[in-house]
Coordinates of C-alpha atoms and ligand atoms in Angstrom, one line a residue:
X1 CA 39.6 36.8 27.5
X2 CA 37.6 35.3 24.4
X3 CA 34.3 33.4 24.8
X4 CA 34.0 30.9 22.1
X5 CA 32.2 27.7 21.7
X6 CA 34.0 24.4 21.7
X7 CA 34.0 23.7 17.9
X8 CA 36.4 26.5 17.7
X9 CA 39.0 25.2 19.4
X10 CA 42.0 24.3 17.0
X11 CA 42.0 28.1 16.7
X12 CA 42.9 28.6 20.7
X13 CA 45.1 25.8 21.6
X14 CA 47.4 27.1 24.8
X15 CA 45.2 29.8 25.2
X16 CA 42.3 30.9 27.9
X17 CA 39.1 31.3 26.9
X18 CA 35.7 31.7 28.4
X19 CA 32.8 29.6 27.3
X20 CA 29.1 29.4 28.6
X21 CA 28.0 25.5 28.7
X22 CA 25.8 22.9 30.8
X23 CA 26.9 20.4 33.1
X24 CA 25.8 16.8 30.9
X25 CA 27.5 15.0 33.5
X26 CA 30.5 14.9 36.3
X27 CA 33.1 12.4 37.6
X28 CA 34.8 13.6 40.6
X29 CA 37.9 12.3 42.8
X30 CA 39.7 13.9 45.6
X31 CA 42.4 15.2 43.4
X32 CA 40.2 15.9 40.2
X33 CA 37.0 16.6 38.7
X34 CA 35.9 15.1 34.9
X35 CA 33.2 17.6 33.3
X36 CA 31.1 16.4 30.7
X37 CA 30.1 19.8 29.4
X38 CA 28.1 20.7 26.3
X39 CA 27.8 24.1 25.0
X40 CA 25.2 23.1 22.3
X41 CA 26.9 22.6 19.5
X42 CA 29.6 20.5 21.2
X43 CA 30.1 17.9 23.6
X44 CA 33.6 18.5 25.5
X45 CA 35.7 17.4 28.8
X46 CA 36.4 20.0 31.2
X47 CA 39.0 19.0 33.5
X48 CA 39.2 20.6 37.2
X49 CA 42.7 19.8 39.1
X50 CA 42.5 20.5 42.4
X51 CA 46.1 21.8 43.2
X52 CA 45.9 24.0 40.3
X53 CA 42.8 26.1 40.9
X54 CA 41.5 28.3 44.0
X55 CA 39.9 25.9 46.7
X56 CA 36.4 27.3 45.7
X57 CA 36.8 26.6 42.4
X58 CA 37.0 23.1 42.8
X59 CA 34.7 23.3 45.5
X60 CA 32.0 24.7 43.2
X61 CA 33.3 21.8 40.4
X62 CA 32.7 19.0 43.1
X63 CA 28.9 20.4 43.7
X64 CA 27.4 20.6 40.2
X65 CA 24.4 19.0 39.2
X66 CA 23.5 18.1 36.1
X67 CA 22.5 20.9 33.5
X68 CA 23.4 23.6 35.8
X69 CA 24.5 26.1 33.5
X70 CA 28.3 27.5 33.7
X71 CA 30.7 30.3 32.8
X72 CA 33.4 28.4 32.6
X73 CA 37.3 29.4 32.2
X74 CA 40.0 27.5 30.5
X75 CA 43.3 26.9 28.7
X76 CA 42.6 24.8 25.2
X77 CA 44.1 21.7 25.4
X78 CA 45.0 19.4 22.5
X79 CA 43.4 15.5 23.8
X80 CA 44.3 12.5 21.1
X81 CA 41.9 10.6 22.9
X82 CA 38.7 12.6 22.8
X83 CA 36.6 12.6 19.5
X84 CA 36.6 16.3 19.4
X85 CA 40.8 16.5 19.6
X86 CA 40.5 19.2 22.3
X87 CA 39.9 19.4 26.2
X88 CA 39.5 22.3 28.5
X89 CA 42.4 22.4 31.4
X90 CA 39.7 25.0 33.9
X91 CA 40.8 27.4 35.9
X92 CA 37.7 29.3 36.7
X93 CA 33.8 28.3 37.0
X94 CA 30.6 30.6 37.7
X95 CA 27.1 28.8 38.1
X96 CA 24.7 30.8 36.5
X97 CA 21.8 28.7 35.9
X98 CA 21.3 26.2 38.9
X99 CA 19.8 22.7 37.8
X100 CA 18.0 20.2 40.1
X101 CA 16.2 17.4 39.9
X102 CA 17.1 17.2 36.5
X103 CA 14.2 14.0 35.4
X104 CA 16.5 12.7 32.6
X105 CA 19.2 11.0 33.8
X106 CA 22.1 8.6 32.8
X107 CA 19.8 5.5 33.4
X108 CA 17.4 4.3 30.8
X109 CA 13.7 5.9 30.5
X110 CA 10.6 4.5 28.9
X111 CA 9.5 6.2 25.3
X112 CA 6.4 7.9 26.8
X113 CA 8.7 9.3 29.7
X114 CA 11.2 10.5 27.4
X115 CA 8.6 12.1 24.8
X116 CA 6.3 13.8 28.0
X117 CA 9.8 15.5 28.6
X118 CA 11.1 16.0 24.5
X119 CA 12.2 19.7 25.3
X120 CA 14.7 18.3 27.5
X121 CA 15.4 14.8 25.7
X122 CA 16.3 17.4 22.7
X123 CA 20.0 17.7 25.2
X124 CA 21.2 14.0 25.3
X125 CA 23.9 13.2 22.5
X126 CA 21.9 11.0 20.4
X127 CA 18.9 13.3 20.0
X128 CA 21.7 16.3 19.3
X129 CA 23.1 13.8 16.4
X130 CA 20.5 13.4 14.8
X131 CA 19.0 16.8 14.7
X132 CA 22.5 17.5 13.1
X133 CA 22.0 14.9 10.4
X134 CA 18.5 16.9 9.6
X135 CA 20.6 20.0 9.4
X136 CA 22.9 18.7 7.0
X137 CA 20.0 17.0 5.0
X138 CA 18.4 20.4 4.3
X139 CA 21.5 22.1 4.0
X140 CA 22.4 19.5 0.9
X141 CA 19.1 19.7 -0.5
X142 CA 19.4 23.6 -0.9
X143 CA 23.0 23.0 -2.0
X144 CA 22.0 20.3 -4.5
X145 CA 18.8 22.6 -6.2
X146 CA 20.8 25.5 -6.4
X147 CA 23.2 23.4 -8.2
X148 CA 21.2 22.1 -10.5
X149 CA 19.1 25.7 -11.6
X150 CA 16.1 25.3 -9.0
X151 CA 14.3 28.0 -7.2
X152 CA 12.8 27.9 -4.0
X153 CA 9.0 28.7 -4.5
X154 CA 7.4 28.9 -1.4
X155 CA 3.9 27.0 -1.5
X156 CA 1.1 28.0 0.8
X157 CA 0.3 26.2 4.1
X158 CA -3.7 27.3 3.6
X159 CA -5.5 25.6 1.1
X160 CA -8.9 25.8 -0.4
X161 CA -8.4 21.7 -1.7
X162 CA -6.6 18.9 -1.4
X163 CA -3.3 18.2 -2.6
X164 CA -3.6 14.5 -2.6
X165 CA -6.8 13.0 -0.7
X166 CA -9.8 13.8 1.2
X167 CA -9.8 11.3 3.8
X168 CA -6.5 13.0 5.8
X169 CA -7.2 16.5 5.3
X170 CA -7.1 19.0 8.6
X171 CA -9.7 21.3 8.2
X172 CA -9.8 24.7 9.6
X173 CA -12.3 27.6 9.8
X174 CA -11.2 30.2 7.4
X175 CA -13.4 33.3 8.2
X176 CA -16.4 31.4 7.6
X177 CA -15.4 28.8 5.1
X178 CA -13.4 25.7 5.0
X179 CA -9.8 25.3 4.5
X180 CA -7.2 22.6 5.0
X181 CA -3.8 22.4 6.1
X182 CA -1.6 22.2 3.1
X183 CA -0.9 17.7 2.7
X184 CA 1.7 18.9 0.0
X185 CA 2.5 22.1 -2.0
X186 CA 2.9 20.5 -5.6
X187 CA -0.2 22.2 -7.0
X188 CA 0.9 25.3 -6.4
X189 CA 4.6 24.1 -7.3
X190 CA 3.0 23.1 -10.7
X191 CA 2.3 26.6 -11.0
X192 CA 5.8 27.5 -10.4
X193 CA 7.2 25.3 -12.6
X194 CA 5.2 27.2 -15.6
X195 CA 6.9 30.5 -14.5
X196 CA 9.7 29.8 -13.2
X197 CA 11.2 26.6 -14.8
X198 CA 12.2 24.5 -12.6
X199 CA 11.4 25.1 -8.8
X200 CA 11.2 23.6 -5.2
X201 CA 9.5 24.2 -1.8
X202 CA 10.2 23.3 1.5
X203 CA 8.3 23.3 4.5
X204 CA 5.2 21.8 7.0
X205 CA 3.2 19.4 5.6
X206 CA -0.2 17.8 7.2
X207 CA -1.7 14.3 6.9
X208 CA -4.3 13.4 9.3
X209 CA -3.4 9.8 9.6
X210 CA -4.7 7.8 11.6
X211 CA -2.1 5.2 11.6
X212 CA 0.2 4.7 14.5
X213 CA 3.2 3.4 13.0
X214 CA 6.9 4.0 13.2
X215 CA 6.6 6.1 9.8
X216 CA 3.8 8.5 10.1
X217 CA 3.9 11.5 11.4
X218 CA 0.7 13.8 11.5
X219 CA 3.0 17.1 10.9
X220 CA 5.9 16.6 8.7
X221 CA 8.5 18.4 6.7
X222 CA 8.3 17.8 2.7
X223 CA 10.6 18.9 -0.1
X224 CA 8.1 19.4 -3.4
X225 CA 10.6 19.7 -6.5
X226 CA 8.8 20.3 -10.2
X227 CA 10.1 21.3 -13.5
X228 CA 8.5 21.2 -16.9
X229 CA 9.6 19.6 -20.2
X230 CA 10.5 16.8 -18.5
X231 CA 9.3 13.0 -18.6
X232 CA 9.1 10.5 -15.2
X233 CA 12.3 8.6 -16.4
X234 CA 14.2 11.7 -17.0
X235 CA 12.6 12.9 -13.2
X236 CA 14.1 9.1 -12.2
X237 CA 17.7 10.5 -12.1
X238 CA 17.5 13.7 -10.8
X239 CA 15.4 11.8 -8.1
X240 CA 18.9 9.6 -7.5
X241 CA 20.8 12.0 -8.0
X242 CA 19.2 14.1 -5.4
X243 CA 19.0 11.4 -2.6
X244 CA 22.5 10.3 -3.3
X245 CA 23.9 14.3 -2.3
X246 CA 21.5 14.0 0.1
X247 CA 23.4 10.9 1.6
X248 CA 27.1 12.3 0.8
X249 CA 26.2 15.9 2.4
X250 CA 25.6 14.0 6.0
X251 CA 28.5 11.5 5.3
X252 CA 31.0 14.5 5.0
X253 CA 29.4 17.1 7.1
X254 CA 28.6 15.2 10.0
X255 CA 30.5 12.3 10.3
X256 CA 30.7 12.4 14.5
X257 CA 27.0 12.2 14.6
X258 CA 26.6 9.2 12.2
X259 CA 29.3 8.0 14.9
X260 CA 27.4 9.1 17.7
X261 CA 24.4 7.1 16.4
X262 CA 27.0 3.4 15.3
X263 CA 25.1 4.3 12.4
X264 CA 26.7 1.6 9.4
X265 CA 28.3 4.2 7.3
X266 CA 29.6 1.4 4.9
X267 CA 26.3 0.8 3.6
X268 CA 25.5 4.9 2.9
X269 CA 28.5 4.3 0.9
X270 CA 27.3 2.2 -0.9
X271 CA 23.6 3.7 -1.4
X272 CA 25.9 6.6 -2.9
X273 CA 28.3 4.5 -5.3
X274 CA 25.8 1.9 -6.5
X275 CA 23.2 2.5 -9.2
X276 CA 19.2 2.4 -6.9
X277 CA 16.9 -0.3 -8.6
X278 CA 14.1 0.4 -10.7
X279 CA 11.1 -1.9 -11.1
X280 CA 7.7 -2.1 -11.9
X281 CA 4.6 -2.2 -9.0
X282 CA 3.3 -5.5 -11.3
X283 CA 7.2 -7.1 -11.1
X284 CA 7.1 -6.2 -7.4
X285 CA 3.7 -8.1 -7.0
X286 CA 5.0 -10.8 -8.9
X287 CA 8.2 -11.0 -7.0
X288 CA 6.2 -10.5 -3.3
X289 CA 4.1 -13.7 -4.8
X290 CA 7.0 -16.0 -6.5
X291 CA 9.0 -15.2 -2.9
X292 CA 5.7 -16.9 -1.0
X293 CA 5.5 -20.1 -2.7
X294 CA 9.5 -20.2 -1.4
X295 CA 9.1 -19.8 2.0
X296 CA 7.1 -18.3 4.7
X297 CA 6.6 -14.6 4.1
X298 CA 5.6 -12.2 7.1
X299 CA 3.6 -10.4 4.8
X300 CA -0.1 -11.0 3.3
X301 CA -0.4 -12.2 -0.1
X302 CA -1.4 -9.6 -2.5
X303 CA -3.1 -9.7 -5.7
X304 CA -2.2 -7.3 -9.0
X305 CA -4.4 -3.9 -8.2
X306 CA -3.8 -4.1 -4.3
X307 CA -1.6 -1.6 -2.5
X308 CA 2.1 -2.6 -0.2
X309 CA 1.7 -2.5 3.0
X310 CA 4.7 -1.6 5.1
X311 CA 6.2 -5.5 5.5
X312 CA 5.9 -5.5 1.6
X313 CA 8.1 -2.5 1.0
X314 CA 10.4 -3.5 3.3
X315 CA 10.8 -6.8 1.8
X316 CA 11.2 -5.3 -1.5
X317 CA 14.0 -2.9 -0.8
X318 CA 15.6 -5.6 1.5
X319 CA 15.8 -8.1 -1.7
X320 CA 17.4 -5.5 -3.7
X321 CA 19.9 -4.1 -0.7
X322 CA 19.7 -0.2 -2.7
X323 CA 16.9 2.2 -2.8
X324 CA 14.2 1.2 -4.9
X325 CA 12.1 3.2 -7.4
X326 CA 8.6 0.9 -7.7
X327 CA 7.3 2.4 -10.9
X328 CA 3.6 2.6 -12.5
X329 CA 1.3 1.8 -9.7
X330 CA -2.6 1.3 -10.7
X331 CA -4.4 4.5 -10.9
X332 CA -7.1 3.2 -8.4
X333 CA -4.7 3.7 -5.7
X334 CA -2.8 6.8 -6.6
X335 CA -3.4 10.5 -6.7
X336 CA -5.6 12.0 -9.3
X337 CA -3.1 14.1 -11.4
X338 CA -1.0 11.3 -12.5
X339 CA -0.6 10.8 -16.2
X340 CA -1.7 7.1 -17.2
X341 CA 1.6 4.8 -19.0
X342 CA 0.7 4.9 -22.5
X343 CA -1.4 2.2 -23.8
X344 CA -2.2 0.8 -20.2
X345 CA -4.5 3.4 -18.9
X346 CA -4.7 1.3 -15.4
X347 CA -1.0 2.0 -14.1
X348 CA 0.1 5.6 -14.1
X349 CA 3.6 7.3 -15.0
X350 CA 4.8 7.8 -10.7
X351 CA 7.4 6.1 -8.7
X352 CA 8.0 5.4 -4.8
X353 CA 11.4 5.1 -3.7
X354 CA 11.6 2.7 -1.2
X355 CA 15.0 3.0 1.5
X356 CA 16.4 -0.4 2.2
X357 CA 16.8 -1.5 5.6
X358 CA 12.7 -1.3 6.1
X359 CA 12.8 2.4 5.7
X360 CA 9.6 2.1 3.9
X361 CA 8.7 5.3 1.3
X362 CA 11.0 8.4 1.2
X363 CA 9.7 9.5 -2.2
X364 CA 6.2 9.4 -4.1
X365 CA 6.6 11.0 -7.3
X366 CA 5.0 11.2 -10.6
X367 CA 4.5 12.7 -14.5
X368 CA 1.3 15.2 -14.2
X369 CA -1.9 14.7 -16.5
X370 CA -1.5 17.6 -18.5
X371 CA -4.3 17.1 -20.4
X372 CA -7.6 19.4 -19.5
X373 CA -10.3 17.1 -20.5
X374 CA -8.8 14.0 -18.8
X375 CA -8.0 15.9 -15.5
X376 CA -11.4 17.3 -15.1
X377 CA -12.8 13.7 -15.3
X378 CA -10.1 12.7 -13.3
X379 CA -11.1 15.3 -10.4
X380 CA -14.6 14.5 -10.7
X381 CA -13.9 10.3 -10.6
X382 CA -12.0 11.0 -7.4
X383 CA -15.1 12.7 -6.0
X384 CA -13.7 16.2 -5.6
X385 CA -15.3 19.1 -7.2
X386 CA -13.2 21.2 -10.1
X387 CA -14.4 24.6 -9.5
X388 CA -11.9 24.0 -6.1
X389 CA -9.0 23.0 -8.9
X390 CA -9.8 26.0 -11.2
X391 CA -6.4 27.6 -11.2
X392 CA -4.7 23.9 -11.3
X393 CA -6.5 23.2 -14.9
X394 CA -5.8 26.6 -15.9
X395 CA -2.3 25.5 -16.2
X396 CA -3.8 23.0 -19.0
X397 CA -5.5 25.7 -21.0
X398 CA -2.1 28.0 -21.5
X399 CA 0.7 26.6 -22.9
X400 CA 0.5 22.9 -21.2
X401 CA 3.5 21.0 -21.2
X402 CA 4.5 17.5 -20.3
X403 CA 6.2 18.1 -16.7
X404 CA 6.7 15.7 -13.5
X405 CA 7.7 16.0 -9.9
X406 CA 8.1 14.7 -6.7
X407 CA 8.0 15.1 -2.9
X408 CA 10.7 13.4 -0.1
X409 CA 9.7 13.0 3.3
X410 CA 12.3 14.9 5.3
X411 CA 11.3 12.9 8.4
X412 CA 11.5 9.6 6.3
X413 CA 15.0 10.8 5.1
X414 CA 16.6 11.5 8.4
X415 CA 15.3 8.1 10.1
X416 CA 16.8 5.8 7.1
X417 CA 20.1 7.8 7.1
X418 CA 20.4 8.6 11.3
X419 CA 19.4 4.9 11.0
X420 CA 16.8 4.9 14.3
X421 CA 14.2 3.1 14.6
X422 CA 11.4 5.0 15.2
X423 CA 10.1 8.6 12.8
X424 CA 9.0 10.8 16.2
X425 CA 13.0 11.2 16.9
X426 CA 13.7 12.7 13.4
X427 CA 11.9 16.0 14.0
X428 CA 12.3 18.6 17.1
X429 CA 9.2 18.6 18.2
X430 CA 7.0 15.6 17.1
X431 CA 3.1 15.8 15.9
X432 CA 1.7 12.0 16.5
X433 CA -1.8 10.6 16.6
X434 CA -2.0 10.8 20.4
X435 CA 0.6 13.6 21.0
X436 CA 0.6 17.5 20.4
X437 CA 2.4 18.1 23.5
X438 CA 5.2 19.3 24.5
Ligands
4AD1 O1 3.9 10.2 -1.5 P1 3.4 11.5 -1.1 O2 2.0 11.5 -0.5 O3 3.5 12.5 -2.3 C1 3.0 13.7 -2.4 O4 2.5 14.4 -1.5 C2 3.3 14.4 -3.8 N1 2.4 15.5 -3.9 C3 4.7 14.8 -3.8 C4 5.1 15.4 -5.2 O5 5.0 14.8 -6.2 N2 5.5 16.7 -5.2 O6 4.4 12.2 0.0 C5 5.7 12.4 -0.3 C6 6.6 11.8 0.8 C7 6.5 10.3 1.0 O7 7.3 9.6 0.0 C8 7.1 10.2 2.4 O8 8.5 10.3 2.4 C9 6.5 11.4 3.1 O9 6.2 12.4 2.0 N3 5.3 11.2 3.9 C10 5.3 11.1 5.2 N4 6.3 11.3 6.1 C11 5.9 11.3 7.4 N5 4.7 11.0 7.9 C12 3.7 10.9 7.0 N6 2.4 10.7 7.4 C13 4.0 10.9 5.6 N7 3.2 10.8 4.5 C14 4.1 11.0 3.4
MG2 MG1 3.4 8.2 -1.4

């Protein structure tokens, strides 16, 4: 007999096969017993008859609790009704892994209950649909750089500066000396870029925020991409080009879990067919203002130089109804190797993208200083000390060229396309301010 898992079932209709799976939940009568089995990549219907199997088969059926773990025997079944398009008719069942007390149940659980017990919560269908829409995110990201003539260049989690800021650096002992937890790896992707062409990493990032909010996540996944001879427009439309595959890989590989989640796949549609907007951080400020002498806003009135909070974003993306590049933020509030716009040396050459829906930022990215002079006074105006950024400005002393970049949130991704609410569901395992266990 073959033991296969459930997603290969059009290849075994009419046939018996053997396939190891939990018990997600049970429905029995007199006559017959409705398994809800999942063998972890599949949700499926095992169905017991009583007159068809030995007595202590269905006795065994009748008895499960859930997530008791089974060896269970059955012929493939076509089912029109069923998501999946297959059923398993059983004729044979070994417990192998008993289950009680199981603490998550059908019924509804508080957050802090469900997040005490993640390692478990990881099981239930919505949890399972949208760690598949992360799989399919990161499998279309490595799909759309190797289309596009990228290499992965792995960045280093240890780090003897900051990436972007000194206020939400970890810091670590390093045999004596301090060293931080990597916040992003474009330095070293910078680097890259002047080897390699153009290159991208992947991996752990770490902010230590202390904001609680439905965005933030202490430990996070971020995809640097950098290549040189390029200018922030021309980084613009790779940037939509890149979130757009992004967006198409879930919609085609995993349309059941966007299903699973009555995520509005409509709308992704249209994120993919329709141009994203572009505007400028002073036309956004001008817009948040104009909008407040309409109505009443449920945001705070900002001035020219101040930064967005998160009901500002949101407000923003929400007018436009697409993704949103906000362009040329002021220096003051932006990361020290960002090129100033030509002739207006307050606003720099970066962009956010901003998801619609009050997704908030997926992307921060911007053209690099790649002048030596100006990024040494830069490094020193933001208080940090350039001997910490020596191989950084060695880049601008051989062979500098005009080159630009950015990051995406991976978390930040998978919560505007899954399309839940909070950021802590979009990764396995999440890092919060007041959580570092399980
Ligand atoms: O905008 P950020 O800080 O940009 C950078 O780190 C640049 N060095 C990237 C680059 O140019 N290569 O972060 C990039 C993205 C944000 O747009 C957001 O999606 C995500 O990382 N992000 C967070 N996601 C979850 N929790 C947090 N605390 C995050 N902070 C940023
Ligand atoms: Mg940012």
């Amino acid at each position: 007999m073959k033991k296969i898992r459930m997603n290969q079932a059009k290849d075994y209709v009419g046939q018996t096969v053997l396939i190891g799976a939990w018990v997600a939940n049970k429905r029995s009568s007199g006559k017959i017993a409705f398994l809800q089995l999942r063998d972890g990549a599949t949700y499926f219907q095992g169905i017991v008859v009583k007159s068809d199997v030995p007595e202590e088969v269905f006795e065994i059926a009748k008895s499960l609790t859930q997530e008791t773990a089974v060896y269970v025997t059955g012929v493939v079944q076509e089912d029109t009704r069923s998501r999946l398009g297959y059923e398993l008719l059983v004729t044979g069942l070994e417990v192998i892994g008993e289950s009680h007390e199981y603490p998550i149940t059908p019924k509804e659980h508080g957050t802090d209950f469900l997040m005490d017990h993640r390692h478990l919560w990881l099981r239930s269908s919505k949890q399972h649909a949208i760690m598949q829409i992360r799989n399919a995110i990161i499998y279309a990201s490595y799909e759309f750089f190797d289309q596009n003539g990228f290499i992965k260049f792995d960045s280093p989690i240890l780090s003897g500066n900051a990436a972007e800021n000194t206020t939400e650096l970890f810091e670590t002992d390093y045999f004596g000396d301090p060293a931080f937890l990597s916040q992003s790896g474009q330095l070293y992707l910078e680097a890259g870029a002047m080897a390699f062409g153009p290159v991208f990493d992947f991996g752990p990032v770490f902010r230590a925020e202390k904001s609680k909010t439905r965005r933030h996540l202490t430990e996070f996944w971020m995809m640097d991409a950098e290549y040189p001879f390029v200018t922030h427009d021309e980084s613009l439309d790779l940037q939509e080009a890149y979130v757009k595959a992004l967006i198409q890989g879930v919609l085609d590989r995993s349309p059941h879990a966007l299903e699973t989640l009555e995520r509005d796949v409509e709308l992704l549609k249209k994120y993919v067919s329709e141009p994203f907007k572009r505007i400028s951080y002073d036309e956004a400020i001008d817009l948040l203002q104009a909008h407040e002498a309409d109505e009443d806003t449920d945001y705070e009135h900002l001035e020219h130089g101040d930064d967005f909070g998160s009901p500002h974003e949101t407000w923003i993306s929400n007018h436009f109804g697409v993704p949103t590049f906000v362009m040329n933020y002021p220096a003051d509030i932006k990361a020290f190797y960002m090129k100033p716009v030509p002739g207006n040396e307050s606003r720099v050459l970066c962009a956010d993208l901003l998801a619609p829906e009050g997704y908030g930022e997926i992307i921060g990215g911007s053209e690099r200083e790649v002048d030596y002079d100006k990024l040494y006074e830069k490094i020193k105006e933001n208080g940090l000390n350039p001997d910490d950024y020596a191989f950084y400005l060695d880049l601008r002393k051989y062979g500098s060229v005009p080159h630009a970049g950015f990051g995406l949130g991976l978390e930040r991704m998978v919560t505007f396309v899954a399309g839940t609410k909070h950021i802590r569901e979009a990764i396995p395992f999440p890092r919060l301010l007041n959580r570092i266990f399980p």
